[in-house]
mmCIF file of C-alpha atoms and ligand atoms in Angstrom:
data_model
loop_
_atom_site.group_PDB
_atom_site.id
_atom_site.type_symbol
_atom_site.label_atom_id
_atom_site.label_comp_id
_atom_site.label_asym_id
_atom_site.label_seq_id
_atom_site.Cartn_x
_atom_site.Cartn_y
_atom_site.Cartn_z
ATOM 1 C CA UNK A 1 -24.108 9.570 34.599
ATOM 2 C CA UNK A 2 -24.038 10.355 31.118
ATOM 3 C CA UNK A 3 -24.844 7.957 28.768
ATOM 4 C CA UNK A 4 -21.740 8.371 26.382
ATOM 5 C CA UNK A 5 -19.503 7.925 30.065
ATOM 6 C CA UNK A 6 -21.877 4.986 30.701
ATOM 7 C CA UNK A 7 -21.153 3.417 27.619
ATOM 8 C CA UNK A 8 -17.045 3.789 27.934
ATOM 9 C CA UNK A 9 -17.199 2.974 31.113
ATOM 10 C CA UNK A 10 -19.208 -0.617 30.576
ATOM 11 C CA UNK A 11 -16.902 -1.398 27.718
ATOM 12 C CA UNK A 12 -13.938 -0.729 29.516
ATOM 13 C CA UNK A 13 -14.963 -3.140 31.963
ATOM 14 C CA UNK A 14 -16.164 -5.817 29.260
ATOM 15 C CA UNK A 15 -12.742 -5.335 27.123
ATOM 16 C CA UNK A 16 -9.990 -4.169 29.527
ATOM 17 C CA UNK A 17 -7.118 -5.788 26.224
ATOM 18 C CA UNK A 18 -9.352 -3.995 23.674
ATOM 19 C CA UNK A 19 -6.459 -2.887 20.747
ATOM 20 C CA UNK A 20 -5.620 -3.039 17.297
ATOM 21 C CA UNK A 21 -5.466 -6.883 16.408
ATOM 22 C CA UNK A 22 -3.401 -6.272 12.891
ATOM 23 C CA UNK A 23 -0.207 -7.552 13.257
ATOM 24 C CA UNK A 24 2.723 -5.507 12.623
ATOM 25 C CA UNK A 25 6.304 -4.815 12.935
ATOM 26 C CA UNK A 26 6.654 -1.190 11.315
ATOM 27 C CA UNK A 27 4.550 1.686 10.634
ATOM 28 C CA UNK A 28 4.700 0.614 6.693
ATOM 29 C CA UNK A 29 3.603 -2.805 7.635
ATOM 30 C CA UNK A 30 0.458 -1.121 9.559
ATOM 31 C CA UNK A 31 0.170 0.653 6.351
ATOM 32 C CA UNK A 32 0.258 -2.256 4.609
ATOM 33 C CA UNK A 33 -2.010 -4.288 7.010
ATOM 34 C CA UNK A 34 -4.981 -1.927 7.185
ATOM 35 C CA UNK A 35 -4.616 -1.782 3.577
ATOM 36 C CA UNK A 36 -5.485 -5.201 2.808
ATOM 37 C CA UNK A 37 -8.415 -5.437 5.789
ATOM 38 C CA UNK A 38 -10.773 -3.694 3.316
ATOM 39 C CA UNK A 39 -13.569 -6.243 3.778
ATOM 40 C CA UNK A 40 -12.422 -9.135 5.205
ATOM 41 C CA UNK A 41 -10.946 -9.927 9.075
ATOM 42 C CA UNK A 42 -7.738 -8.903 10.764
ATOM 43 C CA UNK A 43 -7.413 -12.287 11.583
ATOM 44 C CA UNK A 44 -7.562 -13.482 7.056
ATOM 45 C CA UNK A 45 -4.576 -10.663 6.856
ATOM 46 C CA UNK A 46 -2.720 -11.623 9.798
ATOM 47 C CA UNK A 47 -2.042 -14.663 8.403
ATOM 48 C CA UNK A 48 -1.247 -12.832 5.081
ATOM 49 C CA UNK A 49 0.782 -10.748 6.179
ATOM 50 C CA UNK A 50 3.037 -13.171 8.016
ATOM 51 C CA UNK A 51 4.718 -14.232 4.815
ATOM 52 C CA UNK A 52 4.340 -11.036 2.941
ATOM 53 C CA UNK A 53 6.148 -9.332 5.605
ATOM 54 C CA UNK A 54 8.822 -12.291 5.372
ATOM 55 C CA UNK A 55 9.391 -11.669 1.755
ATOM 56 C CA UNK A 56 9.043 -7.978 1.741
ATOM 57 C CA UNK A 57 9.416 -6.280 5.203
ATOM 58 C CA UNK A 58 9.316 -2.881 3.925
ATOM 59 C CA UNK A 59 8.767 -0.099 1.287
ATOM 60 C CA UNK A 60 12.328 -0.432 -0.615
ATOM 61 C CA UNK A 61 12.161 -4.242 -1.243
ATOM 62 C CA UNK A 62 7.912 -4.889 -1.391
ATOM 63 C CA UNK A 63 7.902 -1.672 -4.090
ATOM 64 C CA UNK A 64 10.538 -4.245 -6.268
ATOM 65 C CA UNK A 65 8.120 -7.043 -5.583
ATOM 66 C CA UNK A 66 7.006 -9.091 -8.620
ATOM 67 C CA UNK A 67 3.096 -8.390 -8.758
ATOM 68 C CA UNK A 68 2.152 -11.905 -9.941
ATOM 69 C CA UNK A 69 4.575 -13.019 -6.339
ATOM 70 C CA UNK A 70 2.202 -10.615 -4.505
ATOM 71 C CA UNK A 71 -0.976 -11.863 -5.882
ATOM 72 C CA UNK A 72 0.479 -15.422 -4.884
ATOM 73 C CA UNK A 73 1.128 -14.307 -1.709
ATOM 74 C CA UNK A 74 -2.447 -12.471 -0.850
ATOM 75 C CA UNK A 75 -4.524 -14.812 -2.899
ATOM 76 C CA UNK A 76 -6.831 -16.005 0.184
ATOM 77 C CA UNK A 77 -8.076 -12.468 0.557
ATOM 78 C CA UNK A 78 -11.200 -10.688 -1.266
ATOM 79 C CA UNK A 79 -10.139 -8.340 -4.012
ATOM 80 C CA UNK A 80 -6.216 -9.699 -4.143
ATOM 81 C CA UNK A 81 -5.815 -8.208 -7.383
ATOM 82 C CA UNK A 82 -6.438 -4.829 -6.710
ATOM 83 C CA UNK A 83 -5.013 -5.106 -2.967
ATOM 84 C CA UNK A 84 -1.793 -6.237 -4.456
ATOM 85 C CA UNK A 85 -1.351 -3.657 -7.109
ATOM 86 C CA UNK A 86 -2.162 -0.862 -4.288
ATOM 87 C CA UNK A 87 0.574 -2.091 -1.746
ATOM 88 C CA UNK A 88 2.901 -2.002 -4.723
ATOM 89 C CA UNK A 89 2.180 0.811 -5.898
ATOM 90 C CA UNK A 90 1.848 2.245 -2.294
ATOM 91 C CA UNK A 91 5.272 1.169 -1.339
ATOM 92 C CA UNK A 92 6.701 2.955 -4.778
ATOM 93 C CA UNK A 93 5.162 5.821 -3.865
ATOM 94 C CA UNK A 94 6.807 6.028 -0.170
ATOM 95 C CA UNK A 95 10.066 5.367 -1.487
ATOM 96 C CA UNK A 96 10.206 7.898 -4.620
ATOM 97 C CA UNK A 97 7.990 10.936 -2.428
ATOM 98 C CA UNK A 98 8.969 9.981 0.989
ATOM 99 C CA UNK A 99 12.394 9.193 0.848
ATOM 100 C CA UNK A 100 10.944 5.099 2.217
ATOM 101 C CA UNK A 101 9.037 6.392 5.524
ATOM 102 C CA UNK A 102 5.444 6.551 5.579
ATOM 103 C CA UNK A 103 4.106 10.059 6.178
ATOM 104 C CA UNK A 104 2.111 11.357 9.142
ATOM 105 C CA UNK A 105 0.055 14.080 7.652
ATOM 106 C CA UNK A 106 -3.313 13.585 6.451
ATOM 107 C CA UNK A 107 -3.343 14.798 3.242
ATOM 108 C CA UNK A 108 -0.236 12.957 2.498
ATOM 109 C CA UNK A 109 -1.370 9.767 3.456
ATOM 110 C CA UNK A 110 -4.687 9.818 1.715
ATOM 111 C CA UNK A 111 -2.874 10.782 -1.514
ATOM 112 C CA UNK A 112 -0.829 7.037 -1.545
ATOM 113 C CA UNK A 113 -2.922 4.516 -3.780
ATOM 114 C CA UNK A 114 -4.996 2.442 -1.487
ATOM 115 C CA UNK A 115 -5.213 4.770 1.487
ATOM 116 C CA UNK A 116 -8.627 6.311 2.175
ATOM 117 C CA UNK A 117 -10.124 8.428 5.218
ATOM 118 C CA UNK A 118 -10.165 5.445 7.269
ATOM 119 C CA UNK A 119 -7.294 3.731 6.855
ATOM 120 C CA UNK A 120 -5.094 7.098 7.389
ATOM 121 C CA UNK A 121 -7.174 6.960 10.643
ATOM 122 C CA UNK A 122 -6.264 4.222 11.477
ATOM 123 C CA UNK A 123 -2.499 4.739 10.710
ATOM 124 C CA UNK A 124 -2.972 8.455 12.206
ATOM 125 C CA UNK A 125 -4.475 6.842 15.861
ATOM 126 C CA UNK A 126 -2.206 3.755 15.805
ATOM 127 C CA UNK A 127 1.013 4.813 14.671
ATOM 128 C CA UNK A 128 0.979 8.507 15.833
ATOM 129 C CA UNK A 129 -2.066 8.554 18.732
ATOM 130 C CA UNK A 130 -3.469 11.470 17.018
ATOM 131 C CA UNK A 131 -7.162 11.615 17.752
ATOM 132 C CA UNK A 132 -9.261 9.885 15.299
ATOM 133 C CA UNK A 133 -12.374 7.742 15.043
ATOM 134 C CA UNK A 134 -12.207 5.307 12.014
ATOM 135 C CA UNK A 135 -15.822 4.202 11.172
ATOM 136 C CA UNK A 136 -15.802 0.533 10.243
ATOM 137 C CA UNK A 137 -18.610 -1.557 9.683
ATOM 138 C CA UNK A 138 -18.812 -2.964 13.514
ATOM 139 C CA UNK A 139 -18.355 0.798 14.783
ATOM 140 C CA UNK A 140 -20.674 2.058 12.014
ATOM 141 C CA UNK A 141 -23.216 -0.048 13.082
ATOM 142 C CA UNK A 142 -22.921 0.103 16.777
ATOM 143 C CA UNK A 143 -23.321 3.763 16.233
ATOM 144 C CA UNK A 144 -26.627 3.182 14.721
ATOM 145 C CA UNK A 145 -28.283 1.233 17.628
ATOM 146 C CA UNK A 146 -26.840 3.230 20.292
ATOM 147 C CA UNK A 147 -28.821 5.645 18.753
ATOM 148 C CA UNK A 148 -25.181 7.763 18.470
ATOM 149 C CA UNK A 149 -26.008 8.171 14.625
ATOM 150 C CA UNK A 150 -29.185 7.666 12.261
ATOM 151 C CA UNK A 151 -30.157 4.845 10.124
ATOM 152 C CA UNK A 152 -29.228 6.491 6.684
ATOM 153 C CA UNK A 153 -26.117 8.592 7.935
ATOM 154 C CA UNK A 154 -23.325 7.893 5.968
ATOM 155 C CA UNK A 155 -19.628 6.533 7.377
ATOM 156 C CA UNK A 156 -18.552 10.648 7.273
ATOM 157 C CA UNK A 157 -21.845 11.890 8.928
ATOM 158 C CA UNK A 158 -21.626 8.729 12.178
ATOM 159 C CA UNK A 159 -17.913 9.706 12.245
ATOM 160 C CA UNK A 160 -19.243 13.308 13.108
ATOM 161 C CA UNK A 161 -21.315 12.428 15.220
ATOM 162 C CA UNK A 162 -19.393 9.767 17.237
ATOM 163 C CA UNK A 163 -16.143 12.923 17.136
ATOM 164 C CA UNK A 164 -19.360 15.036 18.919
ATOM 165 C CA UNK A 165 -20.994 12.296 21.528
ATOM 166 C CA UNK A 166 -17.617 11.161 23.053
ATOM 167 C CA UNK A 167 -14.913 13.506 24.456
ATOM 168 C CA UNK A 168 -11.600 13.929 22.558
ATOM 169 C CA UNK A 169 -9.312 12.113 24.575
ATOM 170 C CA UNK A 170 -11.355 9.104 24.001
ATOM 171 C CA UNK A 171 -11.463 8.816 20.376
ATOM 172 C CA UNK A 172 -8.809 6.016 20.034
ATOM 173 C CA UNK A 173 -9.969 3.747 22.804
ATOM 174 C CA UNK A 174 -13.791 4.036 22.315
ATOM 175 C CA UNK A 175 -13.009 3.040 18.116
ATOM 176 C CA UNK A 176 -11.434 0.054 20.112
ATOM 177 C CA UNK A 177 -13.919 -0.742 22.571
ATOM 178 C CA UNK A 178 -16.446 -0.639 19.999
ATOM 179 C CA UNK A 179 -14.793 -3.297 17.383
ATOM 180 C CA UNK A 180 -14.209 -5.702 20.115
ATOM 181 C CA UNK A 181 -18.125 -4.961 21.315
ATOM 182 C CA UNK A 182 -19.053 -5.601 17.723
ATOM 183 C CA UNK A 183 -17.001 -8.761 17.196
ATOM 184 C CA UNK A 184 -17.527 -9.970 20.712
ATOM 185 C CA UNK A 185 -21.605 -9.560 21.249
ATOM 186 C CA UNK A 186 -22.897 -6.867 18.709
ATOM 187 C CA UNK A 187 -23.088 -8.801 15.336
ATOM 188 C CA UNK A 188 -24.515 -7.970 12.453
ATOM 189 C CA UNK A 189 -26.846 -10.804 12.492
ATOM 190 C CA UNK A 190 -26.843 -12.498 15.805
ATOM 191 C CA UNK A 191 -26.497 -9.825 18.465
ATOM 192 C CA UNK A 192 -26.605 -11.432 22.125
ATOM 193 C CA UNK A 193 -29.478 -8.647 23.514
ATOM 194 C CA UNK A 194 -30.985 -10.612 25.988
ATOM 195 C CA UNK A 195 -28.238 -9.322 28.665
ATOM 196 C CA UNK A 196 -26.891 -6.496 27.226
ATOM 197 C CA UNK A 197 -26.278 -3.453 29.303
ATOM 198 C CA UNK A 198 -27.539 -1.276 26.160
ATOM 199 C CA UNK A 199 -30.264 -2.495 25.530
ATOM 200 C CA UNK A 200 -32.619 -0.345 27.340
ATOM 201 C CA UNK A 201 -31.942 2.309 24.819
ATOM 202 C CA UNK A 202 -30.887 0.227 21.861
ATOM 203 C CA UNK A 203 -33.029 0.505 18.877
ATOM 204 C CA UNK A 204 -32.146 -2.627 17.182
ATOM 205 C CA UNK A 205 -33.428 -4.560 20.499
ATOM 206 C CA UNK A 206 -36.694 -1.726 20.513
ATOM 207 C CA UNK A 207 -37.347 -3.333 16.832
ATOM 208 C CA UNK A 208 -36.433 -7.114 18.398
ATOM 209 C CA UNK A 209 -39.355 -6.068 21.332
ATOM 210 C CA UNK A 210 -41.765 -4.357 18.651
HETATM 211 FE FE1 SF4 B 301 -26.175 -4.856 20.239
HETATM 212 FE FE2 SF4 B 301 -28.329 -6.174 21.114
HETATM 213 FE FE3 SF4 B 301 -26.847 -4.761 22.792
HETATM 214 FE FE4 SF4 B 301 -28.356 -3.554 20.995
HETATM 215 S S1 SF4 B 301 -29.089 -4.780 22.705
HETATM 216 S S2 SF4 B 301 -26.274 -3.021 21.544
HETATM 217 S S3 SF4 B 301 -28.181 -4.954 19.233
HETATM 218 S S4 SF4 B 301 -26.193 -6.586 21.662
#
Protein backbone atom coordinates (compact mmCIF):
# COMPACT_ATOMS: atom_id res chain seq x y z
CA UNK A 1 0.00 0.00 0.00
CA UNK A 2 1.06 3.38 -0.45
CA UNK A 3 2.10 5.26 2.25
CA UNK A 4 -0.08 8.48 1.64
CA UNK A 5 -3.32 5.61 1.41
CA UNK A 6 -1.73 4.15 4.58
CA UNK A 7 -1.79 7.22 6.32
CA UNK A 8 -5.70 8.16 5.35
CA UNK A 9 -6.60 5.04 5.87
CA UNK A 10 -5.13 4.77 9.74
CA UNK A 11 -6.61 8.15 10.46
CA UNK A 12 -9.82 7.35 9.22
CA UNK A 13 -9.94 4.59 11.50
CA UNK A 14 -8.47 6.67 14.57
CA UNK A 15 -11.01 9.75 13.82
CA UNK A 16 -14.11 8.34 12.06
CA UNK A 17 -16.14 12.26 13.57
CA UNK A 18 -13.01 14.11 12.36
CA UNK A 19 -14.72 17.82 11.14
CA UNK A 20 -14.56 21.35 11.51
CA UNK A 21 -15.07 22.05 15.36
CA UNK A 22 -15.91 26.05 14.81
CA UNK A 23 -19.24 26.58 15.59
CA UNK A 24 -21.50 28.16 13.22
CA UNK A 25 -24.86 28.97 12.01
CA UNK A 26 -24.14 30.80 8.54
CA UNK A 27 -21.49 30.97 6.07
CA UNK A 28 -20.68 34.72 7.48
CA UNK A 29 -20.47 33.32 10.91
CA UNK A 30 -17.77 30.63 9.51
CA UNK A 31 -16.30 33.70 8.11
CA UNK A 32 -16.35 35.24 11.13
CA UNK A 33 -15.23 32.17 13.22
CA UNK A 34 -12.09 31.24 11.29
CA UNK A 35 -11.38 34.80 11.45
CA UNK A 36 -10.89 35.10 15.01
CA UNK A 37 -9.01 31.37 15.37
CA UNK A 38 -5.80 33.12 14.22
CA UNK A 39 -3.70 31.72 17.07
CA UNK A 40 -5.66 30.55 19.63
CA UNK A 41 -8.29 27.26 19.83
CA UNK A 42 -11.64 26.65 18.21
CA UNK A 43 -12.72 25.80 21.42
CA UNK A 44 -11.48 30.01 23.05
CA UNK A 45 -13.79 31.23 19.88
CA UNK A 46 -16.54 28.93 20.28
CA UNK A 47 -17.27 30.30 23.32
CA UNK A 48 -16.78 33.80 21.72
CA UNK A 49 -18.67 33.46 19.28
CA UNK A 50 -21.72 32.26 21.17
CA UNK A 51 -22.56 35.76 22.29
CA UNK A 52 -21.15 37.59 19.38
CA UNK A 53 -23.35 35.68 17.19
CA UNK A 54 -26.28 36.55 19.75
CA UNK A 55 -25.69 40.19 19.41
CA UNK A 56 -24.76 40.29 15.82
CA UNK A 57 -25.82 37.19 13.76
CA UNK A 58 -24.81 38.55 10.55
CA UNK A 59 -23.09 41.04 8.14
CA UNK A 60 -25.97 43.90 8.15
CA UNK A 61 -26.24 44.25 11.99
CA UNK A 62 -22.29 43.10 13.23
CA UNK A 63 -20.99 45.83 10.32
CA UNK A 64 -23.28 48.56 12.70
CA UNK A 65 -21.64 47.05 15.73
CA UNK A 66 -20.05 49.51 18.20
CA UNK A 67 -16.21 48.51 18.07
CA UNK A 68 -15.54 49.18 21.77
CA UNK A 69 -19.04 46.41 22.19
CA UNK A 70 -16.94 44.08 19.97
CA UNK A 71 -13.74 44.38 21.78
CA UNK A 72 -15.98 43.68 24.99
CA UNK A 73 -17.32 40.91 23.49
CA UNK A 74 -13.89 39.12 22.10
CA UNK A 75 -11.72 40.34 24.90
CA UNK A 76 -10.62 36.65 26.10
CA UNK A 77 -8.98 36.10 22.75
CA UNK A 78 -5.22 37.00 21.61
CA UNK A 79 -5.05 40.06 19.41
CA UNK A 80 -8.94 41.28 20.21
CA UNK A 81 -8.15 44.56 19.00
CA UNK A 82 -7.21 43.91 15.69
CA UNK A 83 -9.67 40.75 15.41
CA UNK A 84 -12.47 43.07 16.21
CA UNK A 85 -11.71 45.86 13.86
CA UNK A 86 -11.30 43.07 10.95
CA UNK A 87 -14.81 41.40 11.54
CA UNK A 88 -16.14 44.93 11.41
CA UNK A 89 -14.67 45.98 8.85
CA UNK A 90 -15.15 42.52 7.14
CA UNK A 91 -18.83 42.57 7.63
CA UNK A 92 -18.91 46.37 6.00
CA UNK A 93 -17.26 45.18 3.30
CA UNK A 94 -19.83 42.16 2.51
CA UNK A 95 -22.64 44.35 2.84
CA UNK A 96 -21.47 47.51 0.62
CA UNK A 97 -19.51 44.91 -2.27
CA UNK A 98 -21.57 41.90 -1.80
CA UNK A 99 -24.89 43.01 -1.49
CA UNK A 100 -24.57 41.07 2.62
CA UNK A 101 -23.51 37.41 1.30
CA UNK A 102 -20.10 36.30 1.63
CA UNK A 103 -18.44 35.51 -1.69
CA UNK A 104 -17.20 32.16 -2.98
CA UNK A 105 -14.39 33.11 -5.23
CA UNK A 106 -10.94 33.22 -4.16
CA UNK A 107 -9.80 36.34 -5.04
CA UNK A 108 -12.82 37.88 -3.59
CA UNK A 109 -12.54 36.46 -0.38
CA UNK A 110 -8.90 37.14 0.20
CA UNK A 111 -9.54 40.81 -0.69
CA UNK A 112 -12.06 41.25 2.72
CA UNK A 113 -9.86 42.63 5.71
CA UNK A 114 -8.89 39.73 7.82
CA UNK A 115 -9.16 36.94 5.27
CA UNK A 116 -5.88 35.35 4.17
CA UNK A 117 -4.99 32.11 2.00
CA UNK A 118 -6.02 29.99 4.74
CA UNK A 119 -8.89 31.15 6.07
CA UNK A 120 -10.58 31.47 2.39
CA UNK A 121 -9.57 27.74 2.51
CA UNK A 122 -11.11 27.08 5.00
CA UNK A 123 -14.36 28.96 4.04
CA UNK A 124 -13.74 27.58 0.30
CA UNK A 125 -13.63 23.56 1.75
CA UNK A 126 -16.25 24.13 4.48
CA UNK A 127 -18.80 26.23 3.09
CA UNK A 128 -18.50 25.30 -0.65
CA UNK A 129 -16.45 21.63 -0.55
CA UNK A 130 -14.16 22.99 -3.07
CA UNK A 131 -10.86 21.20 -2.76
CA UNK A 132 -8.45 22.83 -0.53
CA UNK A 133 -5.79 22.04 2.04
CA UNK A 134 -5.47 24.86 4.71
CA UNK A 135 -2.00 24.53 6.38
CA UNK A 136 -2.34 25.23 10.09
CA UNK A 137 0.13 24.83 12.59
CA UNK A 138 -1.00 21.04 13.64
CA UNK A 139 -1.19 20.16 9.75
CA UNK A 140 2.00 22.17 9.09
CA UNK A 141 3.75 20.29 11.42
CA UNK A 142 2.44 16.86 10.88
CA UNK A 143 3.57 17.45 7.38
CA UNK A 144 7.03 17.88 8.56
CA UNK A 145 7.45 14.52 10.43
CA UNK A 146 5.64 12.51 8.01
CA UNK A 147 8.35 13.51 6.05
CA UNK A 148 5.33 14.97 3.48
CA UNK A 149 7.28 18.41 3.56
CA UNK A 150 10.87 19.69 4.73
CA UNK A 151 11.95 21.30 7.85
CA UNK A 152 12.32 24.94 6.43
CA UNK A 153 9.36 24.78 3.81
CA UNK A 154 7.17 27.45 4.30
CA UNK A 155 3.06 27.13 4.98
CA UNK A 156 2.74 27.76 0.79
CA UNK A 157 5.58 25.27 -0.14
CA UNK A 158 3.93 22.07 2.64
CA UNK A 159 0.56 23.16 1.15
CA UNK A 160 2.15 22.13 -2.30
CA UNK A 161 3.37 19.45 -1.34
CA UNK A 162 0.54 17.97 0.82
CA UNK A 163 -1.99 19.19 -2.74
CA UNK A 164 0.88 16.64 -4.54
CA UNK A 165 1.24 13.53 -1.87
CA UNK A 166 -2.57 13.02 -1.37
CA UNK A 167 -5.15 12.60 -4.19
CA UNK A 168 -7.67 15.42 -4.89
CA UNK A 169 -10.70 14.09 -3.61
CA UNK A 170 -9.09 13.87 -0.30
CA UNK A 171 -8.00 17.28 0.34
CA UNK A 172 -10.86 18.25 2.76
CA UNK A 173 -10.92 15.15 4.90
CA UNK A 174 -7.13 14.50 5.19
CA UNK A 175 -6.83 18.68 6.47
CA UNK A 176 -9.37 17.10 9.00
CA UNK A 177 -7.85 13.97 9.90
CA UNK A 178 -4.71 15.68 10.39
CA UNK A 179 -5.96 18.53 13.03
CA UNK A 180 -7.68 15.98 15.06
CA UNK A 181 -4.20 13.71 14.76
CA UNK A 182 -2.40 16.82 15.87
CA UNK A 183 -4.70 17.77 18.75
CA UNK A 184 -5.41 14.20 19.67
CA UNK A 185 -1.64 12.50 19.79
CA UNK A 186 0.74 14.67 17.56
CA UNK A 187 1.57 17.74 19.81
CA UNK A 188 3.88 20.10 19.47
CA UNK A 189 5.61 19.23 22.59
CA UNK A 190 4.39 15.98 23.94
CA UNK A 191 3.73 13.69 21.00
CA UNK A 192 2.53 10.08 22.25
CA UNK A 193 5.29 8.05 19.77
CA UNK A 194 5.69 5.14 21.68
CA UNK A 195 2.54 3.47 19.77
CA UNK A 196 2.14 5.39 16.93
CA UNK A 197 1.46 3.74 13.65
CA UNK A 198 3.90 6.48 11.98
CA UNK A 199 6.46 6.20 13.62
CA UNK A 200 8.51 3.89 11.66
CA UNK A 201 9.02 6.63 9.19
CA UNK A 202 8.53 9.65 11.38
CA UNK A 203 11.45 11.88 11.69
CA UNK A 204 10.60 13.60 14.82
CA UNK A 205 10.55 9.95 16.58
CA UNK A 206 14.09 9.11 14.24
CA UNK A 207 15.50 12.35 16.27
CA UNK A 208 13.57 10.94 19.72
CA UNK A 209 15.66 7.32 18.82
CA UNK A 210 18.98 9.25 17.73
FE1 LIG B 1 3.72 12.34 15.89
FE2 LIG B 1 5.29 10.80 17.40
FE3 LIG B 1 3.64 9.71 15.64
FE4 LIG B 1 5.78 11.04 14.83
S1 LIG B 1 5.78 9.13 15.98
S2 LIG B 1 3.74 11.16 13.97
S3 LIG B 1 5.89 12.70 16.36
S4 LIG B 1 3.05 10.89 17.46
Amino acid sequence: MKRSEYIYQTLERMYPDAHCQLNYGSDFQLAVAVLLSAQTTDVSVNRVTEKLFACYPDAESLAEAPLSHLEELIHELGLFRSKAANIKKMAQQIVQRFDGRLPSDPKELTSLPGIGVKCANVILAEIYHVPAFPVDTHVSRISRRLAIADKDDSLAEAERKLREYFPRERWIRMHHLLIFFGRDRCSARKPQCEDCPFNDFCTERKQQLN
